[in-house]
């Protein structure tokens, strides 16, 4: 797993709630990519909402990463989500 992904998941309460932390971070990444006009992998099955994304509400921890880095971190987040589902840690 990408070290950036590990740090961001842990910073988002990943020690206590890895499923929720990874899901929240994955959504934050999708919003950041969408706001930049970046590509969001089809396999992530993300669809933006009706309203515009408010740039002031984007996760500031993601601003320094490139689109490629965000995509790699997002892939790792979704791998954590899948692992949590397999181990009964989802809700």
mmCIF file of N, CA and C in Angstrom:
data_model
loop_
_atom_site.group_PDB
_atom_site.id
_atom_site.type_symbol
_atom_site.label_atom_id
_atom_site.label_comp_id
_atom_site.label_asym_id
_atom_site.label_seq_id
_atom_site.Cartn_x
_atom_site.Cartn_y
_atom_site.Cartn_z
ATOM 1 N N UNK A 1 0.844 -1.177 0.000
ATOM 2 C CA UNK A 1 0.000 0.000 0.000
ATOM 3 C C UNK A 1 0.890 1.242 0.000
ATOM 4 N N UNK A 2 0.448 2.224 -0.716
ATOM 5 C CA UNK A 2 1.097 3.522 -0.821
ATOM 6 C C UNK A 2 1.205 4.154 0.576
ATOM 7 N N UNK A 3 2.393 4.669 0.923
ATOM 8 C CA UNK A 3 2.582 5.288 2.237
ATOM 9 C C UNK A 3 1.668 6.498 2.435
ATOM 10 N N UNK A 4 1.420 7.248 1.357
ATOM 11 C CA UNK A 4 0.499 8.385 1.472
ATOM 12 C C UNK A 4 -0.900 7.907 1.820
ATOM 13 N N UNK A 5 -1.322 6.812 1.210
ATOM 14 C CA UNK A 5 -2.652 6.265 1.498
ATOM 15 C C UNK A 5 -2.735 5.833 2.962
ATOM 16 N N UNK A 6 -1.708 5.143 3.444
ATOM 17 C CA UNK A 6 -1.698 4.708 4.844
ATOM 18 C C UNK A 6 -1.838 5.899 5.780
ATOM 19 N N UNK A 7 -1.032 6.926 5.554
ATOM 20 C CA UNK A 7 -1.047 8.097 6.424
ATOM 21 C C UNK A 7 -2.411 8.786 6.403
ATOM 22 N N UNK A 8 -2.965 8.965 5.197
ATOM 23 C CA UNK A 8 -4.253 9.654 5.082
ATOM 24 C C UNK A 8 -5.387 8.859 5.709
ATOM 25 N N UNK A 9 -5.368 7.544 5.547
ATOM 26 C CA UNK A 9 -6.412 6.702 6.157
ATOM 27 C C UNK A 9 -6.295 6.764 7.680
ATOM 28 N N UNK A 10 -5.086 6.658 8.197
ATOM 29 C CA UNK A 10 -4.895 6.726 9.654
ATOM 30 C C UNK A 10 -5.313 8.097 10.176
ATOM 31 N N UNK A 11 -4.946 9.160 9.448
ATOM 32 C CA UNK A 11 -5.335 10.513 9.861
ATOM 33 C C UNK A 11 -6.847 10.700 9.857
ATOM 34 N N UNK A 12 -7.567 9.896 9.079
ATOM 35 C CA UNK A 12 -9.028 9.963 9.007
ATOM 36 C C UNK A 12 -9.682 8.944 9.934
ATOM 37 N N UNK A 13 -9.031 8.608 11.053
ATOM 38 C CA UNK A 13 -9.556 7.685 12.061
ATOM 39 C C UNK A 13 -9.488 6.228 11.608
ATOM 40 N N UNK A 14 -8.510 5.920 10.789
ATOM 41 C CA UNK A 14 -8.362 4.570 10.273
ATOM 42 C C UNK A 14 -8.017 3.520 11.305
ATOM 43 N N UNK A 15 -7.476 3.933 12.446
ATOM 44 C CA UNK A 15 -7.177 2.965 13.505
ATOM 45 C C UNK A 15 -8.465 2.421 14.114
ATOM 46 N N UNK A 16 -9.442 3.286 14.291
ATOM 47 C CA UNK A 16 -10.702 2.895 14.922
ATOM 48 C C UNK A 16 -11.739 2.405 13.915
ATOM 49 N N UNK A 17 -11.738 3.002 12.733
ATOM 50 C CA UNK A 17 -12.774 2.719 11.732
ATOM 51 C C UNK A 17 -12.154 2.702 10.335
ATOM 52 N N UNK A 18 -11.417 1.650 10.004
ATOM 53 C CA UNK A 18 -10.750 1.638 8.700
ATOM 54 C C UNK A 18 -11.724 1.701 7.529
ATOM 55 N N UNK A 19 -12.878 1.067 7.656
ATOM 56 C CA UNK A 19 -13.873 1.087 6.579
ATOM 57 C C UNK A 19 -14.365 2.510 6.334
ATOM 58 N N UNK A 20 -14.811 3.173 7.380
ATOM 59 C CA UNK A 20 -15.322 4.536 7.241
ATOM 60 C C UNK A 20 -14.254 5.512 6.789
ATOM 61 N N UNK A 21 -13.050 5.368 7.327
ATOM 62 C CA UNK A 21 -11.957 6.262 6.951
ATOM 63 C C UNK A 21 -11.609 6.109 5.471
ATOM 64 N N UNK A 22 -11.532 4.870 5.008
ATOM 65 C CA UNK A 22 -11.194 4.620 3.598
ATOM 66 C C UNK A 22 -12.315 5.092 2.677
ATOM 67 N N UNK A 23 -13.568 4.863 3.065
ATOM 68 C CA UNK A 23 -14.691 5.326 2.247
ATOM 69 C C UNK A 23 -14.714 6.850 2.153
ATOM 70 N N UNK A 24 -14.561 7.522 3.290
ATOM 71 C CA UNK A 24 -14.567 8.986 3.292
ATOM 72 C C UNK A 24 -13.438 9.547 2.440
ATOM 73 N N UNK A 25 -12.265 8.958 2.577
ATOM 74 C CA UNK A 25 -11.123 9.431 1.802
ATOM 75 C C UNK A 25 -11.337 9.181 0.312
ATOM 76 N N UNK A 26 -11.918 8.046 -0.035
ATOM 77 C CA UNK A 26 -12.190 7.746 -1.449
ATOM 78 C C UNK A 26 -13.147 8.787 -2.040
ATOM 79 N N UNK A 27 -14.179 9.160 -1.299
ATOM 80 C CA UNK A 27 -15.101 10.196 -1.783
ATOM 81 C C UNK A 27 -14.398 11.547 -1.898
ATOM 82 N N UNK A 28 -13.555 11.863 -0.912
ATOM 83 C CA UNK A 28 -12.798 13.118 -0.978
ATOM 84 C C UNK A 28 -11.912 13.158 -2.223
ATOM 85 N N UNK A 29 -11.301 12.038 -2.535
ATOM 86 C CA UNK A 29 -10.433 11.958 -3.717
ATOM 87 C C UNK A 29 -11.255 12.141 -4.988
ATOM 88 N N UNK A 30 -12.401 11.497 -5.052
ATOM 89 C CA UNK A 30 -13.262 11.662 -6.230
ATOM 90 C C UNK A 30 -13.662 13.124 -6.412
ATOM 91 N N UNK A 31 -14.022 13.786 -5.333
ATOM 92 C CA UNK A 31 -14.402 15.188 -5.430
ATOM 93 C C UNK A 31 -13.226 16.056 -5.859
ATOM 94 N N UNK A 32 -12.036 15.769 -5.325
ATOM 95 C CA UNK A 32 -10.853 16.538 -5.704
ATOM 96 C C UNK A 32 -10.538 16.354 -7.184
ATOM 97 N N UNK A 33 -10.598 15.110 -7.656
ATOM 98 C CA UNK A 33 -10.341 14.847 -9.076
ATOM 99 C C UNK A 33 -11.399 15.516 -9.956
ATOM 100 N N UNK A 34 -12.654 15.427 -9.555
ATOM 101 C CA UNK A 34 -13.738 16.040 -10.333
ATOM 102 C C UNK A 34 -13.577 17.556 -10.391
ATOM 103 N N UNK A 35 -13.203 18.164 -9.265
ATOM 104 C CA UNK A 35 -13.025 19.617 -9.223
ATOM 105 C C UNK A 35 -11.889 20.073 -10.139
ATOM 106 N N UNK A 36 -10.877 19.220 -10.296
ATOM 107 C CA UNK A 36 -9.744 19.526 -11.166
ATOM 108 C C UNK A 36 -10.032 19.208 -12.635
ATOM 109 N N UNK A 37 -11.134 18.528 -12.872
ATOM 110 C CA UNK A 37 -11.416 18.070 -14.228
ATOM 111 C C UNK A 37 -10.634 16.813 -14.580
ATOM 112 N N UNK A 38 -10.139 16.122 -13.541
ATOM 113 C CA UNK A 38 -9.362 14.906 -13.746
ATOM 114 C C UNK A 38 -10.249 13.705 -14.021
ATOM 115 N N UNK A 39 -9.621 12.648 -14.483
ATOM 116 C CA UNK A 39 -10.341 11.410 -14.774
ATOM 117 C C UNK A 39 -10.525 10.598 -13.494
ATOM 118 N N UNK A 40 -11.728 10.113 -13.311
ATOM 119 C CA UNK A 40 -12.039 9.228 -12.195
ATOM 120 C C UNK A 40 -12.256 7.842 -12.795
ATOM 121 N N UNK A 41 -11.491 6.846 -12.338
ATOM 122 C CA UNK A 41 -11.623 5.511 -12.917
ATOM 123 C C UNK A 41 -13.065 5.009 -12.903
ATOM 124 N N UNK A 42 -13.495 4.449 -14.011
ATOM 125 C CA UNK A 42 -14.867 3.917 -14.134
ATOM 126 C C UNK A 42 -15.157 2.861 -13.077
ATOM 127 N N UNK A 43 -14.164 2.064 -12.753
ATOM 128 C CA UNK A 43 -14.330 0.998 -11.781
ATOM 129 C C UNK A 43 -14.672 1.489 -10.387
ATOM 130 N N UNK A 44 -14.439 2.754 -10.121
ATOM 131 C CA UNK A 44 -14.765 3.309 -8.815
ATOM 132 C C UNK A 44 -16.262 3.561 -8.687
ATOM 133 N N UNK A 45 -16.977 3.598 -9.790
ATOM 134 C CA UNK A 45 -18.434 3.788 -9.842
ATOM 135 C C UNK A 45 -18.882 5.064 -9.123
ATOM 136 N N UNK A 46 -18.094 6.122 -9.256
ATOM 137 C CA UNK A 46 -18.437 7.409 -8.648
ATOM 138 C C UNK A 46 -19.272 8.226 -9.610
ATOM 139 N N UNK A 47 -20.314 8.822 -9.100
ATOM 140 C CA UNK A 47 -21.110 9.765 -9.882
ATOM 141 C C UNK A 47 -21.293 11.007 -9.032
ATOM 142 N N UNK A 48 -20.930 12.136 -9.597
ATOM 143 C CA UNK A 48 -21.040 13.374 -8.833
ATOM 144 C C UNK A 48 -22.504 13.735 -8.624
ATOM 145 N N UNK A 49 -22.737 14.531 -7.613
ATOM 146 C CA UNK A 49 -24.090 14.970 -7.298
ATOM 147 C C UNK A 49 -24.565 16.036 -8.262
ATOM 148 N N UNK A 50 -25.765 16.497 -8.044
ATOM 149 C CA UNK A 50 -26.382 17.500 -8.911
ATOM 150 C C UNK A 50 -25.681 18.851 -8.776
ATOM 151 N N UNK A 51 -25.343 19.234 -7.577
ATOM 152 C CA UNK A 51 -24.731 20.542 -7.341
ATOM 153 C C UNK A 51 -23.264 20.575 -7.710
ATOM 154 N N UNK A 52 -22.768 21.778 -7.850
ATOM 155 C CA UNK A 52 -21.349 21.972 -8.146
ATOM 156 C C UNK A 52 -20.515 21.648 -6.909
ATOM 157 N N UNK A 53 -19.295 21.227 -7.140
ATOM 158 C CA UNK A 53 -18.381 20.941 -6.038
ATOM 159 C C UNK A 53 -17.822 22.273 -5.546
ATOM 160 N N UNK A 54 -17.914 22.495 -4.239
ATOM 161 C CA UNK A 54 -17.424 23.721 -3.624
ATOM 162 C C UNK A 54 -15.939 23.540 -3.319
ATOM 163 N N UNK A 55 -15.092 24.293 -3.991
ATOM 164 C CA UNK A 55 -13.644 24.175 -3.818
ATOM 165 C C UNK A 55 -13.220 24.423 -2.373
ATOM 166 N N UNK A 56 -13.976 25.220 -1.649
ATOM 167 C CA UNK A 56 -13.641 25.510 -0.249
ATOM 168 C C UNK A 56 -13.896 24.323 0.668
ATOM 169 N N UNK A 57 -14.654 23.354 0.186
ATOM 170 C CA UNK A 57 -14.971 22.188 1.011
ATOM 171 C C UNK A 57 -14.134 20.956 0.659
ATOM 172 N N UNK A 58 -13.192 21.102 -0.271
ATOM 173 C CA UNK A 58 -12.336 19.976 -0.630
ATOM 174 C C UNK A 58 -11.350 19.689 0.499
ATOM 175 N N UNK A 59 -10.970 18.440 0.631
ATOM 176 C CA UNK A 59 -10.026 18.028 1.663
ATOM 177 C C UNK A 59 -8.666 18.678 1.376
ATOM 178 N N UNK A 60 -8.193 19.587 2.241
ATOM 179 C CA UNK A 60 -6.931 20.282 1.976
ATOM 180 C C UNK A 60 -5.712 19.362 1.975
ATOM 181 N N UNK A 61 -5.822 18.206 2.612
ATOM 182 C CA UNK A 61 -4.700 17.267 2.646
ATOM 183 C C UNK A 61 -4.397 16.680 1.270
ATOM 184 N N UNK A 62 -5.333 16.821 0.330
ATOM 185 C CA UNK A 62 -5.160 16.232 -1.000
ATOM 186 C C UNK A 62 -4.593 17.213 -2.021
ATOM 187 N N UNK A 63 -4.510 18.476 -1.667
ATOM 188 C CA UNK A 63 -4.135 19.516 -2.628
ATOM 189 C C UNK A 63 -2.747 19.338 -3.229
ATOM 190 N N UNK A 64 -1.823 18.768 -2.480
ATOM 191 C CA UNK A 64 -0.448 18.667 -2.959
ATOM 192 C C UNK A 64 -0.190 17.453 -3.853
ATOM 193 N N UNK A 65 -1.177 16.587 -4.013
ATOM 194 C CA UNK A 65 -0.985 15.370 -4.808
ATOM 195 C C UNK A 65 -1.414 15.585 -6.249
ATOM 196 N N UNK A 66 -0.706 14.930 -7.152
ATOM 197 C CA UNK A 66 -1.080 14.963 -8.568
ATOM 198 C C UNK A 66 -2.293 14.056 -8.784
ATOM 199 N N UNK A 67 -2.906 14.170 -9.949
ATOM 200 C CA UNK A 67 -4.036 13.292 -10.275
ATOM 201 C C UNK A 67 -3.625 11.827 -10.211
ATOM 202 N N UNK A 68 -2.435 11.515 -10.725
ATOM 203 C CA UNK A 68 -1.959 10.127 -10.718
ATOM 204 C C UNK A 68 -1.763 9.628 -9.287
ATOM 205 N N UNK A 69 -1.228 10.484 -8.428
ATOM 206 C CA UNK A 69 -1.038 10.092 -7.030
ATOM 207 C C UNK A 69 -2.382 9.892 -6.342
ATOM 208 N N UNK A 70 -3.331 10.787 -6.608
ATOM 209 C CA UNK A 70 -4.659 10.630 -6.013
ATOM 210 C C UNK A 70 -5.325 9.345 -6.484
ATOM 211 N N UNK A 71 -5.153 9.013 -7.741
ATOM 212 C CA UNK A 71 -5.731 7.774 -8.273
ATOM 213 C C UNK A 71 -5.119 6.555 -7.580
ATOM 214 N N UNK A 72 -3.812 6.573 -7.372
ATOM 215 C CA UNK A 72 -3.153 5.460 -6.679
ATOM 216 C C UNK A 72 -3.627 5.357 -5.233
ATOM 217 N N UNK A 73 -3.758 6.493 -4.562
ATOM 218 C CA UNK A 73 -4.249 6.497 -3.187
ATOM 219 C C UNK A 73 -5.699 6.006 -3.149
ATOM 220 N N UNK A 74 -6.502 6.444 -4.113
ATOM 221 C CA UNK A 74 -7.889 5.998 -4.191
ATOM 222 C C UNK A 74 -7.994 4.496 -4.403
ATOM 223 N N UNK A 75 -7.134 3.952 -5.248
ATOM 224 C CA UNK A 75 -7.120 2.495 -5.454
ATOM 225 C C UNK A 75 -6.832 1.770 -4.140
ATOM 226 N N UNK A 76 -5.874 2.304 -3.373
ATOM 227 C CA UNK A 76 -5.551 1.697 -2.084
ATOM 228 C C UNK A 76 -6.716 1.813 -1.106
ATOM 229 N N UNK A 77 -7.401 2.951 -1.119
ATOM 230 C CA UNK A 77 -8.564 3.118 -0.250
ATOM 231 C C UNK A 77 -9.623 2.075 -0.563
ATOM 232 N N UNK A 78 -9.888 1.876 -1.840
ATOM 233 C CA UNK A 78 -10.911 0.904 -2.225
ATOM 234 C C UNK A 78 -10.476 -0.524 -1.914
ATOM 235 N N UNK A 79 -9.169 -0.785 -1.928
ATOM 236 C CA UNK A 79 -8.675 -2.101 -1.511
ATOM 237 C C UNK A 79 -8.936 -2.311 -0.020
ATOM 238 N N UNK A 80 -8.770 -1.259 0.787
ATOM 239 C CA UNK A 80 -9.078 -1.336 2.219
ATOM 240 C C UNK A 80 -10.569 -1.587 2.413
ATOM 241 N N UNK A 81 -11.400 -0.891 1.651
ATOM 242 C CA UNK A 81 -12.853 -1.088 1.736
ATOM 243 C C UNK A 81 -13.208 -2.541 1.424
ATOM 244 N N UNK A 82 -12.629 -3.090 0.361
ATOM 245 C CA UNK A 82 -12.894 -4.485 0.001
ATOM 246 C C UNK A 82 -12.443 -5.446 1.104
ATOM 247 N N UNK A 83 -11.262 -5.184 1.672
ATOM 248 C CA UNK A 83 -10.759 -6.047 2.750
ATOM 249 C C UNK A 83 -11.678 -5.973 3.969
ATOM 250 N N UNK A 84 -12.156 -4.781 4.280
ATOM 251 C CA UNK A 84 -13.079 -4.639 5.406
ATOM 252 C C UNK A 84 -14.370 -5.415 5.160
ATOM 253 N N UNK A 85 -14.882 -5.349 3.934
ATOM 254 C CA UNK A 85 -16.105 -6.096 3.601
ATOM 255 C C UNK A 85 -15.873 -7.602 3.774
ATOM 256 N N UNK A 86 -14.732 -8.079 3.312
ATOM 257 C CA UNK A 86 -14.441 -9.512 3.405
ATOM 258 C C UNK A 86 -14.308 -9.974 4.851
ATOM 259 N N UNK A 87 -13.890 -9.054 5.724
ATOM 260 C CA UNK A 87 -13.671 -9.388 7.137
ATOM 261 C C UNK A 87 -14.816 -8.944 8.043
ATOM 262 N N UNK A 88 -15.931 -8.533 7.453
ATOM 263 C CA UNK A 88 -17.096 -8.158 8.228
ATOM 264 C C UNK A 88 -16.960 -6.850 8.995
ATOM 265 N N UNK A 89 -16.074 -5.968 8.536
ATOM 266 C CA UNK A 89 -15.852 -4.693 9.227
ATOM 267 C C UNK A 89 -16.602 -3.538 8.571
ATOM 268 N N UNK A 90 -17.451 -3.852 7.606
ATOM 269 C CA UNK A 90 -18.239 -2.798 6.949
ATOM 270 C C UNK A 90 -19.564 -2.640 7.676
ATOM 271 N N UNK A 91 -20.294 -1.618 7.289
ATOM 272 C CA UNK A 91 -21.604 -1.370 7.908
ATOM 273 C C UNK A 91 -22.524 -0.712 6.927
#
